[in-house]
Coordinates of C-alpha atoms in Angstrom, one line a residue:
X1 CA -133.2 211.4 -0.4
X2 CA -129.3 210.6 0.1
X3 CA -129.7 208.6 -3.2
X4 CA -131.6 211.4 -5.2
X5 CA -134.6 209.2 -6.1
X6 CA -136.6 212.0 -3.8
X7 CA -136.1 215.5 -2.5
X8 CA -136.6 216.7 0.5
X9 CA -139.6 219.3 1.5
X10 CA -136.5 221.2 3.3
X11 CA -133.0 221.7 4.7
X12 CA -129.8 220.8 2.5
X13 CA -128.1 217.4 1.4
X14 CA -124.2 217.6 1.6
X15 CA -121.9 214.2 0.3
X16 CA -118.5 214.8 1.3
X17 CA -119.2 218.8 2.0
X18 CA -120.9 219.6 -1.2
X19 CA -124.5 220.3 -1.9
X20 CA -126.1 217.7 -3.6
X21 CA -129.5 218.5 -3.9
X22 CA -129.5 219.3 -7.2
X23 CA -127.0 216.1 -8.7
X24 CA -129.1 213.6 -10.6
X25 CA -129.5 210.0 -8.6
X26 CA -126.8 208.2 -11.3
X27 CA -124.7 211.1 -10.8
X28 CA -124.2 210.9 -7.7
X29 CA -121.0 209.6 -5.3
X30 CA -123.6 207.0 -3.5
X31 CA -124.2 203.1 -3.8
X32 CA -127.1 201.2 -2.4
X33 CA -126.3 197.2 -1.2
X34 CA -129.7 195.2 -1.2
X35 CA -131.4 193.5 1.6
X36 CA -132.1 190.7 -1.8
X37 CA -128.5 191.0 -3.1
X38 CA -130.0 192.0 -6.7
X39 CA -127.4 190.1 -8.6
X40 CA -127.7 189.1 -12.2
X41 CA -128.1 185.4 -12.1
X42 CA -126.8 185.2 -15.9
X43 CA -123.8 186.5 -14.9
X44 CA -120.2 185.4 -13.3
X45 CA -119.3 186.8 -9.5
X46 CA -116.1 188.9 -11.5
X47 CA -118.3 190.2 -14.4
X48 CA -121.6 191.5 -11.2
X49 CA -118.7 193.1 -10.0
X50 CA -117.7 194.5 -13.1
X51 CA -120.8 196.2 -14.2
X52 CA -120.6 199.3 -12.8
X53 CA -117.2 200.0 -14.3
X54 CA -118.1 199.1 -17.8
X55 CA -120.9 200.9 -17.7
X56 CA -119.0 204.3 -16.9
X57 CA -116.3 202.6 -19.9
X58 CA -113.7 202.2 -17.0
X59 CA -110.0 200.9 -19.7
X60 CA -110.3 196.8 -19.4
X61 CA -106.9 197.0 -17.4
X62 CA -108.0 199.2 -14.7
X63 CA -111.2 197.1 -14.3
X64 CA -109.9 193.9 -14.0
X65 CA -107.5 195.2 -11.2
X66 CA -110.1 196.8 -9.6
X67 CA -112.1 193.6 -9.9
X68 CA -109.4 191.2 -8.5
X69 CA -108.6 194.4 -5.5
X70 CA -112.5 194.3 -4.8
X71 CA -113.3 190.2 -4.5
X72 CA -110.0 189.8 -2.2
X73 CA -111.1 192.6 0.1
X74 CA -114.6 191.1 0.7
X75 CA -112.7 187.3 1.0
X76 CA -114.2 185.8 -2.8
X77 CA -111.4 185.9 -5.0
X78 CA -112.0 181.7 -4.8
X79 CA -115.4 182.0 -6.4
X80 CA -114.6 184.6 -9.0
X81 CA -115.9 182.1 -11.9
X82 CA -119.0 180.8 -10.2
X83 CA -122.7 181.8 -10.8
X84 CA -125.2 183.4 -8.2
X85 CA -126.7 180.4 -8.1
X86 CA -123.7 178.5 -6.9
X87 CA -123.0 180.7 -4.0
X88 CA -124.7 180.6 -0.2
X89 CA -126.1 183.8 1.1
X90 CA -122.9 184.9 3.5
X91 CA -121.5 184.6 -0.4
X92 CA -123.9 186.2 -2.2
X93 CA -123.6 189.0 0.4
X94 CA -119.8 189.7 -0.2
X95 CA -120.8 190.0 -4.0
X96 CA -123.3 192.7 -3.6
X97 CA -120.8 194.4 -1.1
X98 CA -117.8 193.6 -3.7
X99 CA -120.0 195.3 -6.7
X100 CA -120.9 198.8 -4.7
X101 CA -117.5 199.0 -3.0
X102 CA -115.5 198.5 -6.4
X103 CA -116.9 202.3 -7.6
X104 CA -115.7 203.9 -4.5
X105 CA -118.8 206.0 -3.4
X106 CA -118.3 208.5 -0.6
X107 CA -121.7 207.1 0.9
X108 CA -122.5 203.3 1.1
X109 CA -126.5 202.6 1.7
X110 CA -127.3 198.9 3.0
X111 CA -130.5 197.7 3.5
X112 CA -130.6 195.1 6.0
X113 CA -128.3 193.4 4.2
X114 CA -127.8 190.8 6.9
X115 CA -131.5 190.1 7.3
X116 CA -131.5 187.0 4.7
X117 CA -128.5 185.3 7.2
X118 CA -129.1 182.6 9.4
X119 CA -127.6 184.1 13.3
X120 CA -124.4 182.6 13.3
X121 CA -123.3 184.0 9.6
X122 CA -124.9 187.8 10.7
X123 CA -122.4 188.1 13.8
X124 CA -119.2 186.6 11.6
X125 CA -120.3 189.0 8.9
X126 CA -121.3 191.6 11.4
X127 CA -117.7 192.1 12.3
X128 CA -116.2 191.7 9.1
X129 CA -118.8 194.7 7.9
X130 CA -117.2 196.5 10.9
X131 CA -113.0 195.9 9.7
X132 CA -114.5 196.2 6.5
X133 CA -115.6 200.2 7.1
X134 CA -112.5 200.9 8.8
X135 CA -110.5 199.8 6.5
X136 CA -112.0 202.2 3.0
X137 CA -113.3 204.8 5.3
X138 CA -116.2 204.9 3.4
X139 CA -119.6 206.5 5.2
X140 CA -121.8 203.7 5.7
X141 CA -125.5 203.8 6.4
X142 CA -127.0 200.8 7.5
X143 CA -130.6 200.1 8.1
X144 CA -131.5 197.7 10.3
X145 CA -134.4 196.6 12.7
X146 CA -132.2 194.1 14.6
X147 CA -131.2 196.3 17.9
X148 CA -128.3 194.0 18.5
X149 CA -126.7 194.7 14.8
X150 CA -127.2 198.3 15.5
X151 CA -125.2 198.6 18.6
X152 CA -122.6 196.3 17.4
X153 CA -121.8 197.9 14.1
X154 CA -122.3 201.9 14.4
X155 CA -120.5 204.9 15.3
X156 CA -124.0 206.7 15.2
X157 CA -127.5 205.2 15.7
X158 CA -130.5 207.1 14.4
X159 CA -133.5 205.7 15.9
X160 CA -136.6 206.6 13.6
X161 CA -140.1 206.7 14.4
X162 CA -142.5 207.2 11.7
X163 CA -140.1 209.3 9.6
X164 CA -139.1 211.3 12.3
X165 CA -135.7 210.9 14.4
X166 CA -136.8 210.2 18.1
X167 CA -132.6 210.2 19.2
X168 CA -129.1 210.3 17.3
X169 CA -126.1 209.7 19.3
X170 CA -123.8 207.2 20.0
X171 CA -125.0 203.6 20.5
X172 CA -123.3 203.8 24.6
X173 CA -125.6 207.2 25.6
X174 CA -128.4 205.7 23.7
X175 CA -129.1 203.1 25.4
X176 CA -128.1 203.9 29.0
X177 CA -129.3 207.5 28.4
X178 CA -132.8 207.3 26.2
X179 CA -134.6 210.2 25.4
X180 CA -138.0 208.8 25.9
X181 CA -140.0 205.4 26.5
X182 CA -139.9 204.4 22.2
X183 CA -136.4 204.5 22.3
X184 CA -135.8 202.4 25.7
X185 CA -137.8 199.6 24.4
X186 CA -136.7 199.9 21.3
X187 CA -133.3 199.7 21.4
X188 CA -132.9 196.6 24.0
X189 CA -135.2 195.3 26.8
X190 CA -136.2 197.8 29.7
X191 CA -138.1 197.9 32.8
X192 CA -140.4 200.7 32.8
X193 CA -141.4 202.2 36.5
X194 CA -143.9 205.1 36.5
X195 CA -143.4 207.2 40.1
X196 CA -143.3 210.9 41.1
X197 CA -140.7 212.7 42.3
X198 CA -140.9 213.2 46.2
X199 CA -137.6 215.2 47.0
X200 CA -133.8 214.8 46.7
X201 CA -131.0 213.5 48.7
X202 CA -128.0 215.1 47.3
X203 CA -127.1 213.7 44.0
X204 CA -130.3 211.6 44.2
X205 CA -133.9 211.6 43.2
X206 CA -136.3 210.0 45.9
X207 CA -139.1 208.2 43.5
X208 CA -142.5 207.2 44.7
X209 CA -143.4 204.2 42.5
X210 CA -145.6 200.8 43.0
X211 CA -142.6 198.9 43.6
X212 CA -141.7 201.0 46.7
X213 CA -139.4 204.2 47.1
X214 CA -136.7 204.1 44.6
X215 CA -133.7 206.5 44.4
X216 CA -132.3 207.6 41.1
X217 CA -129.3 209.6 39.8
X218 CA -130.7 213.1 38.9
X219 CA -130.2 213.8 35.1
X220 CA -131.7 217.6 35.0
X221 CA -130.6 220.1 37.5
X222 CA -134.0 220.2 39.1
X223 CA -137.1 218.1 39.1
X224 CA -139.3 219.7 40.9
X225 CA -141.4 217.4 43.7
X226 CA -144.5 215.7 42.2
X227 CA -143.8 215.5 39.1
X228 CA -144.1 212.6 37.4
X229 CA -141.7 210.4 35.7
X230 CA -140.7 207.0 34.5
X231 CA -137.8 205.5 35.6
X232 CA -135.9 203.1 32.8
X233 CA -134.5 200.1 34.2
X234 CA -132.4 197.4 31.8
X235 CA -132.9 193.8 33.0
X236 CA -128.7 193.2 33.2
X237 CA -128.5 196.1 35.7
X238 CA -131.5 194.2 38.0
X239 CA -129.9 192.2 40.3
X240 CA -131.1 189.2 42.6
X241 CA -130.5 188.9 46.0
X242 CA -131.8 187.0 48.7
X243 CA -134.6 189.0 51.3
X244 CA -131.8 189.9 54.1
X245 CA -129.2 191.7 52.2
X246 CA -128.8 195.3 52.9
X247 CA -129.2 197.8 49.7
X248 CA -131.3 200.7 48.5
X249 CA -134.2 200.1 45.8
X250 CA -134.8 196.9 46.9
X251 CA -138.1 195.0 45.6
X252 CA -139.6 191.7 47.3
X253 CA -140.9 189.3 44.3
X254 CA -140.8 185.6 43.1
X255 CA -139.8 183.8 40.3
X256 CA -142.7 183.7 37.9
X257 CA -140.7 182.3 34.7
X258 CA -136.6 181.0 34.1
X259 CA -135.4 180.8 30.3
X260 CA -131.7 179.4 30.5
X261 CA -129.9 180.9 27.2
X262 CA -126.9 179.7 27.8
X263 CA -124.6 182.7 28.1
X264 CA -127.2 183.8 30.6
X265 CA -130.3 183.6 32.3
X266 CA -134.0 185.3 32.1
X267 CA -136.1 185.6 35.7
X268 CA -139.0 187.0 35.1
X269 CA -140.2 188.1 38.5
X270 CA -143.8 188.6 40.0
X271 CA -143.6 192.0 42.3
X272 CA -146.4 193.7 44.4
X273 CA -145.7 196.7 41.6
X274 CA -145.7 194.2 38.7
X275 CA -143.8 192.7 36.4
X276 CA -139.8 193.2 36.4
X277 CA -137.5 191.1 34.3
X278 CA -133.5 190.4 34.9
X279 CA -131.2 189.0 33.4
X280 CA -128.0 187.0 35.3
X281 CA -124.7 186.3 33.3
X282 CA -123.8 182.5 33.7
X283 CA -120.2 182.9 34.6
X284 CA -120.2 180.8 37.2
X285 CA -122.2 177.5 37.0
X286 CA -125.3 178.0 35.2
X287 CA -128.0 179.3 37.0
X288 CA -128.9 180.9 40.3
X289 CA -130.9 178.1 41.4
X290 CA -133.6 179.9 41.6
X291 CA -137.4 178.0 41.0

């Protein structure tokens, strides 16, 4: 729909504050950067870049410019004269950015274009992307399904369901504040707890659940007792202590499961209400010592 290859059953499309609903696709102020990269193999890394400017008979002086302003933004100028075939992915990746950037759309579409990248090369391009944006203050709209990318690189995170947008916000509120279950599990881990309310105690909701009474800070101005609800709880803020500290919504469990991953550690724990997962930054000396 932002591209104009479909139109939408309803509402308006604006680019930049002006309707757009009726502007062909090649018309409009948009360019799309490919989860495949989509280069032409015959051609050099200056000449991809190129295209779009020769094709809208941009003067020869203004394109090469443009050209040599483009590669050096996106960190290529080096490989100007190579092939596709002579490039690596992360490279390959900085061409198809290079070639949409260079025509200076006011909306810039990427379609997973990290998904191709081993981990290592998606974070160090993950920030670059990130300077990158800042830098033309161009709109960017990035799809992705990796949760991680999504919170690292957006001002704004749309999460869809089955065409539909379940919560738009910032990346902070939606994921300590979710709007339902889809997008707590979706958008990180997340202990679920089903429970009904039983009362308040001031600022607090007291919460019957299978894992015990649990107390909750009230988000609505009233939940009225017996209702039921589902408390969302992310494994970082579960924390383990040992059976005789003091502390509110405390649950007795075992270790069932430990997965050392280096920065930090995964207990899954065994509970008479079920299941709970944490997870316990190694800052210290590895892990807990837990078994």
């Amino acid at each position: 729909i932002i591209g104009g290859l479909d139109l939408p059953d309803e509402g308006v499309i604006r680019i930049g504050g002006v309707a757009a609903r009726e502007i062909p696709a090649h018309k409009r102020p948009v360019n799309t950067v490919f989860q495949s990269y989509a280069l032409f193999p015959h051609l050099s890394v200056r000449d991809n870049v190129a295209f779009g400017l020769r094709l809208k008979k941009v003067a020869g002086a203004e394109i090469a410019a443009r050209v040599d302003e483009a590669l050096a933004m996106v960190q290529i100028a080096s490989f100007a004269d190579r092939k596709p075939a002579q490039l690596s992915g992360g490279q390959k990746q900085r061409v198809a950015l290079a070639r949409a950037l260079i025509n200076r759309p006011r909306v810039l579409r990427l379609d997973e274009p990290l998904g191709a990248l081993d981990l290592k090369l998606r974070k160090e391009l993950q920030v670059e992307l990130l300077a990158l944006q800042r830098n033309v203050g161009i709109t960017f709209i990035f799809v992705t399904h990796d949760q991680e990318e999504a919170l690292v690189l957006s001002d704004r995170i749309a999460v869809m369901r089955a065409g539909r947008i379940e919560q738009l916000g910032e990346a902070e509120a939606l994921y300590e504040r979710p709007r339902n279950r889809f997008v707590s599990q979706f958008l990180g881990t997340c202990n679920l707890l089903e429970g009904e309310i039983g009362g308040e105690d001031g600022d607090e909701l007291r919460v019957s659940t299978a894992y015990g009474t649990m107390y909750a800070v009230r988000q609505e101005e009233s939940l009225p007792p017996g209702r039921k609800v589902t408390l969302a709880v992310r494994p970082e803020k579960v924390a383990i202590a040992s059976p005789g500290e003091a502390g509110t919504n405390k649950v007795p469990g075992t270790v069932e499961q430990l997965i050392y991953i280096g920065s930090e550690t995964h207990y899954i724990l065994s509970t008479p209400g079920g299941r709970l997962t944490a997870y316990v930054m190694n800052s210290l000396l590895g892990p807990l010592g837990l078994e």
